[in-house]
Short mmCIF file of N, CA and C in Angstrom, two decimals:
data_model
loop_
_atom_site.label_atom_id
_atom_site.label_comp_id
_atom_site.label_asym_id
_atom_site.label_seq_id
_atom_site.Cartn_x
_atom_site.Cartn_y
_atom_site.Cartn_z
N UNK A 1 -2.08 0.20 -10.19
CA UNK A 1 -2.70 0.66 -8.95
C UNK A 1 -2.56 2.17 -8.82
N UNK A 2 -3.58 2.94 -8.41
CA UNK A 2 -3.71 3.84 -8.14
C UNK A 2 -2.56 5.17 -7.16
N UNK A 3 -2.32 3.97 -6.10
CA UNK A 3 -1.43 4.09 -4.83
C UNK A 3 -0.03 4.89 -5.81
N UNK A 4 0.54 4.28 -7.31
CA UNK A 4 1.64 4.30 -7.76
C UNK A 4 1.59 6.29 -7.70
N UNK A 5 0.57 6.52 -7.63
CA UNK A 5 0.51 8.17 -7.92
C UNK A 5 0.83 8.92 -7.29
N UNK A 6 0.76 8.22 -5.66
CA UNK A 6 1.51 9.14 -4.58
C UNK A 6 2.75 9.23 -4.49
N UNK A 7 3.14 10.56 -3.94
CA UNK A 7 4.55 10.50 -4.28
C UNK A 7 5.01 9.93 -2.74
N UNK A 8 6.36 9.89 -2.88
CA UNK A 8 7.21 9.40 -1.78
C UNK A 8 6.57 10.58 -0.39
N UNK A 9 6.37 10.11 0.71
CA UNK A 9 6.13 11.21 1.48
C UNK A 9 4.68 11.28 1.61
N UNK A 10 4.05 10.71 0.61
CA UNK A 10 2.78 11.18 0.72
C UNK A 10 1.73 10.49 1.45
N UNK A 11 0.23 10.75 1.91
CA UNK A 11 -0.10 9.61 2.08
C UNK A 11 -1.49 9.07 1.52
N UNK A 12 -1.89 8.65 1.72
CA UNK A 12 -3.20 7.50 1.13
C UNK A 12 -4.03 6.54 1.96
N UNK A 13 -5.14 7.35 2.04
CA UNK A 13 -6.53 6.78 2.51
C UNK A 13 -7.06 5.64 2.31
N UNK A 14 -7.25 4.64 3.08
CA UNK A 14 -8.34 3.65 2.57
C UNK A 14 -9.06 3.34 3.33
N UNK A 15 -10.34 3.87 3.28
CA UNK A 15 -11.84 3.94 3.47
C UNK A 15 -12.97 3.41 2.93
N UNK A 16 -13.63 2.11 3.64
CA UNK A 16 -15.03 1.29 3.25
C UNK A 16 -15.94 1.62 4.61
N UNK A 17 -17.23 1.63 3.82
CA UNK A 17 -18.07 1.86 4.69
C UNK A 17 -18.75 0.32 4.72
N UNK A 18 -18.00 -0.38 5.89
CA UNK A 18 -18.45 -1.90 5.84
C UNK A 18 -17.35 -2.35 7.10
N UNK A 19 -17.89 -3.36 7.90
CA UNK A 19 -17.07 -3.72 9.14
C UNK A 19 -16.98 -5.57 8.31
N UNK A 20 -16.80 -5.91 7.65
CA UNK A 20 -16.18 -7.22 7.10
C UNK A 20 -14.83 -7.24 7.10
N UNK A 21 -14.02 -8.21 7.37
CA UNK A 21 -12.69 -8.15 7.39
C UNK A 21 -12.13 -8.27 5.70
N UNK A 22 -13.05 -8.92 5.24
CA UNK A 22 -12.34 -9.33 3.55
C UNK A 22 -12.10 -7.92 3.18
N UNK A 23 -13.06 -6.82 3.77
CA UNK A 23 -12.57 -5.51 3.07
C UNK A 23 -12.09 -4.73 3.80
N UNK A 24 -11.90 -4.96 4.86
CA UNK A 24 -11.03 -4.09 5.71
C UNK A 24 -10.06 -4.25 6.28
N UNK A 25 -9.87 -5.37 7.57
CA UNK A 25 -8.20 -5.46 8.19
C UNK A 25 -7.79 -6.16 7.17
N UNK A 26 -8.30 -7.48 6.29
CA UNK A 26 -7.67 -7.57 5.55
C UNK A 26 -7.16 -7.55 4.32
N UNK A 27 -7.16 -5.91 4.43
CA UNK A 27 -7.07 -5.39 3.05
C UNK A 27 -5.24 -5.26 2.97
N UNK A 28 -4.41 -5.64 1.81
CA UNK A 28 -3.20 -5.98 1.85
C UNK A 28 -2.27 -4.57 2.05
N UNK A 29 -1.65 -4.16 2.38
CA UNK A 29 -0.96 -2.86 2.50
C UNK A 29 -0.05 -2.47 1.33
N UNK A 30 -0.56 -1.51 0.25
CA UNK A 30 0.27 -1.61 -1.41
C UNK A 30 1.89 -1.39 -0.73
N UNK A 31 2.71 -2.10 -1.42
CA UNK A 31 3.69 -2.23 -1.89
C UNK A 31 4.43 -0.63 -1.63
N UNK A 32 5.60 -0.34 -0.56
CA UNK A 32 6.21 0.85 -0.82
C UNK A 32 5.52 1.69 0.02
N UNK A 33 4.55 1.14 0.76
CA UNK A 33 3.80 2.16 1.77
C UNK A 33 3.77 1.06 3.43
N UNK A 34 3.69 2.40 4.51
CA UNK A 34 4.02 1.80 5.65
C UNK A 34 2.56 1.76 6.31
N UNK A 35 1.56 1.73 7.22
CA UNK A 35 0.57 2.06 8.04
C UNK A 35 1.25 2.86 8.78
N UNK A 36 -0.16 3.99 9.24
CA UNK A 36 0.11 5.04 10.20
C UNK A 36 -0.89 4.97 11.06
N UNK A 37 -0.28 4.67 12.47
CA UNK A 37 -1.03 3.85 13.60
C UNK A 37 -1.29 5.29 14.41
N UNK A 38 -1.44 5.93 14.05
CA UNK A 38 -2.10 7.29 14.83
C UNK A 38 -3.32 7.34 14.82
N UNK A 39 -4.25 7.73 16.30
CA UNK A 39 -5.67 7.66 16.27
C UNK A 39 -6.49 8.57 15.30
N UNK A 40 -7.36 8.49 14.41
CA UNK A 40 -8.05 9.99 13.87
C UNK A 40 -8.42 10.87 14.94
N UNK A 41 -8.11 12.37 14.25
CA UNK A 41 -8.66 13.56 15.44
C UNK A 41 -10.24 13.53 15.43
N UNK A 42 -10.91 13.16 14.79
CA UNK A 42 -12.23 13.71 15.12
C UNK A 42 -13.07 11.85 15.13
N UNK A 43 -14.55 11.93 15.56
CA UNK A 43 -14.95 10.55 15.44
C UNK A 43 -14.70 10.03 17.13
N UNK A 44 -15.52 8.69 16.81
CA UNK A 44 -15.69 7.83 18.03
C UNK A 44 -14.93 6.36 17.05
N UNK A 45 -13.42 6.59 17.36
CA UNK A 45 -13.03 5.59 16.75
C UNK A 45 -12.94 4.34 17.53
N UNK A 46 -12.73 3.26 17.12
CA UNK A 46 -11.71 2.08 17.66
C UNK A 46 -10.57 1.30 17.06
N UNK A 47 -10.08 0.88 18.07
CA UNK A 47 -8.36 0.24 16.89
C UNK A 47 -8.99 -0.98 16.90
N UNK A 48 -8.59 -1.51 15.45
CA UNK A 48 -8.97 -2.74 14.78
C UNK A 48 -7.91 -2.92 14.09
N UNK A 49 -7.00 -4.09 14.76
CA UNK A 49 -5.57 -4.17 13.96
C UNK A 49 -5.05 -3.40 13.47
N UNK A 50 -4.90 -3.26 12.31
CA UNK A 50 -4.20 -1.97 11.97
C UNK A 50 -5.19 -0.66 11.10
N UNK A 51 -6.21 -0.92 11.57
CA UNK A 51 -7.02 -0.48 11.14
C UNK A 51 -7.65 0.64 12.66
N UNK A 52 -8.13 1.88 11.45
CA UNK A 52 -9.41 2.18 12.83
C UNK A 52 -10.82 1.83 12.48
N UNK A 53 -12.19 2.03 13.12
CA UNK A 53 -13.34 1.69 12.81
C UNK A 53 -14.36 2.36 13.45
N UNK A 54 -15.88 3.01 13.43
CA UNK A 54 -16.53 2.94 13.79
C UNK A 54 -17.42 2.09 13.96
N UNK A 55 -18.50 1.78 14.72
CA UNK A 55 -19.62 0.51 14.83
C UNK A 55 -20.31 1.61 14.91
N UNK A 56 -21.93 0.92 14.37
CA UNK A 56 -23.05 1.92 14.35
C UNK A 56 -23.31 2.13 15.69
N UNK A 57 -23.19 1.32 16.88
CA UNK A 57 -23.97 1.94 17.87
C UNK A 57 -22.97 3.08 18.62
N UNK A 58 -21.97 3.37 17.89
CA UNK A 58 -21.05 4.97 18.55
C UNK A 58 -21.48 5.87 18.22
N UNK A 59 -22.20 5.87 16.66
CA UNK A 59 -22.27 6.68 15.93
C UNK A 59 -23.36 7.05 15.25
N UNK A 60 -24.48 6.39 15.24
CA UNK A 60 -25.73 5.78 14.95
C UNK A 60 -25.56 5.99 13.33
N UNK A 61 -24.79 5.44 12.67
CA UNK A 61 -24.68 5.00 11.34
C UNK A 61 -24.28 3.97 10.76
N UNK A 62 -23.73 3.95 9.40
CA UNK A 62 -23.03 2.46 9.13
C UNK A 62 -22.08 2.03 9.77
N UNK A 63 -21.06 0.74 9.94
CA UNK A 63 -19.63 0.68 10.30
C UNK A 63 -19.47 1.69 9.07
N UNK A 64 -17.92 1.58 9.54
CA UNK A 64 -16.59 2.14 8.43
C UNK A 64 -15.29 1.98 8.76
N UNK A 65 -14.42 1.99 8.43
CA UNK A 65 -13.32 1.50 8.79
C UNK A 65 -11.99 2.11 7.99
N UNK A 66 -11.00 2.63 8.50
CA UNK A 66 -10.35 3.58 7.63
C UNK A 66 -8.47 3.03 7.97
N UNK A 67 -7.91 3.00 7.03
CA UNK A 67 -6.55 2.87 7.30
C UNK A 67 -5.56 3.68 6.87
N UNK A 68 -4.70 4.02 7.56
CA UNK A 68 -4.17 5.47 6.79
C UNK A 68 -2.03 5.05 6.71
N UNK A 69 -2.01 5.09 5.44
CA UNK A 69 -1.05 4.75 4.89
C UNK A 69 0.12 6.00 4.46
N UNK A 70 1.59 5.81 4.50
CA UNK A 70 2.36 6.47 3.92
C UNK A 70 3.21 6.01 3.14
N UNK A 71 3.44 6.73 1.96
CA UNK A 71 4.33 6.22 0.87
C UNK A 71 6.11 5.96 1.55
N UNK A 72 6.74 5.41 1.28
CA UNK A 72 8.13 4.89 1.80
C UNK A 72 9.23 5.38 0.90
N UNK A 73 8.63 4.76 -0.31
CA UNK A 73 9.91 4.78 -1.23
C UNK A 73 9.27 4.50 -2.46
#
């Protein structure tokens, strides 16, 4: 996995442009990393479990849905 590259401290994006759960809330959280439940600064977000998200009618585009992770250990 990719994730192994960040270092301790660091963090890591995961971003689909798709409001399905198979690819988004429940996407599994890699191993050694925590979620970071802070709102994004910019955007018309919403909290979606541990996830944030846009819907097209905030934004007049696709969903998307973004989760923002930090390395632990």
């Amino acid at each position: 996995s990719k994730a192994l590259l960040v270092a301790v401290g660091g963090r890591l994006l995961y971003s689909v442009c798709t409001l399905t759960a198979v690819e988004s809330i429940e996407h599994q959280t890699p191993a050694a990393f925590v979620v970071e439940p802070e709102h994004p600064e910019l955007g018309t977000w919403r909290r979606l479990e541990q996830a944030w998200r846009v819907v097209p009618q905030d934004a007049d585009t696709d969903g998307t849905v973004l989760i923002r992770y930090r390395r632990v250990s």
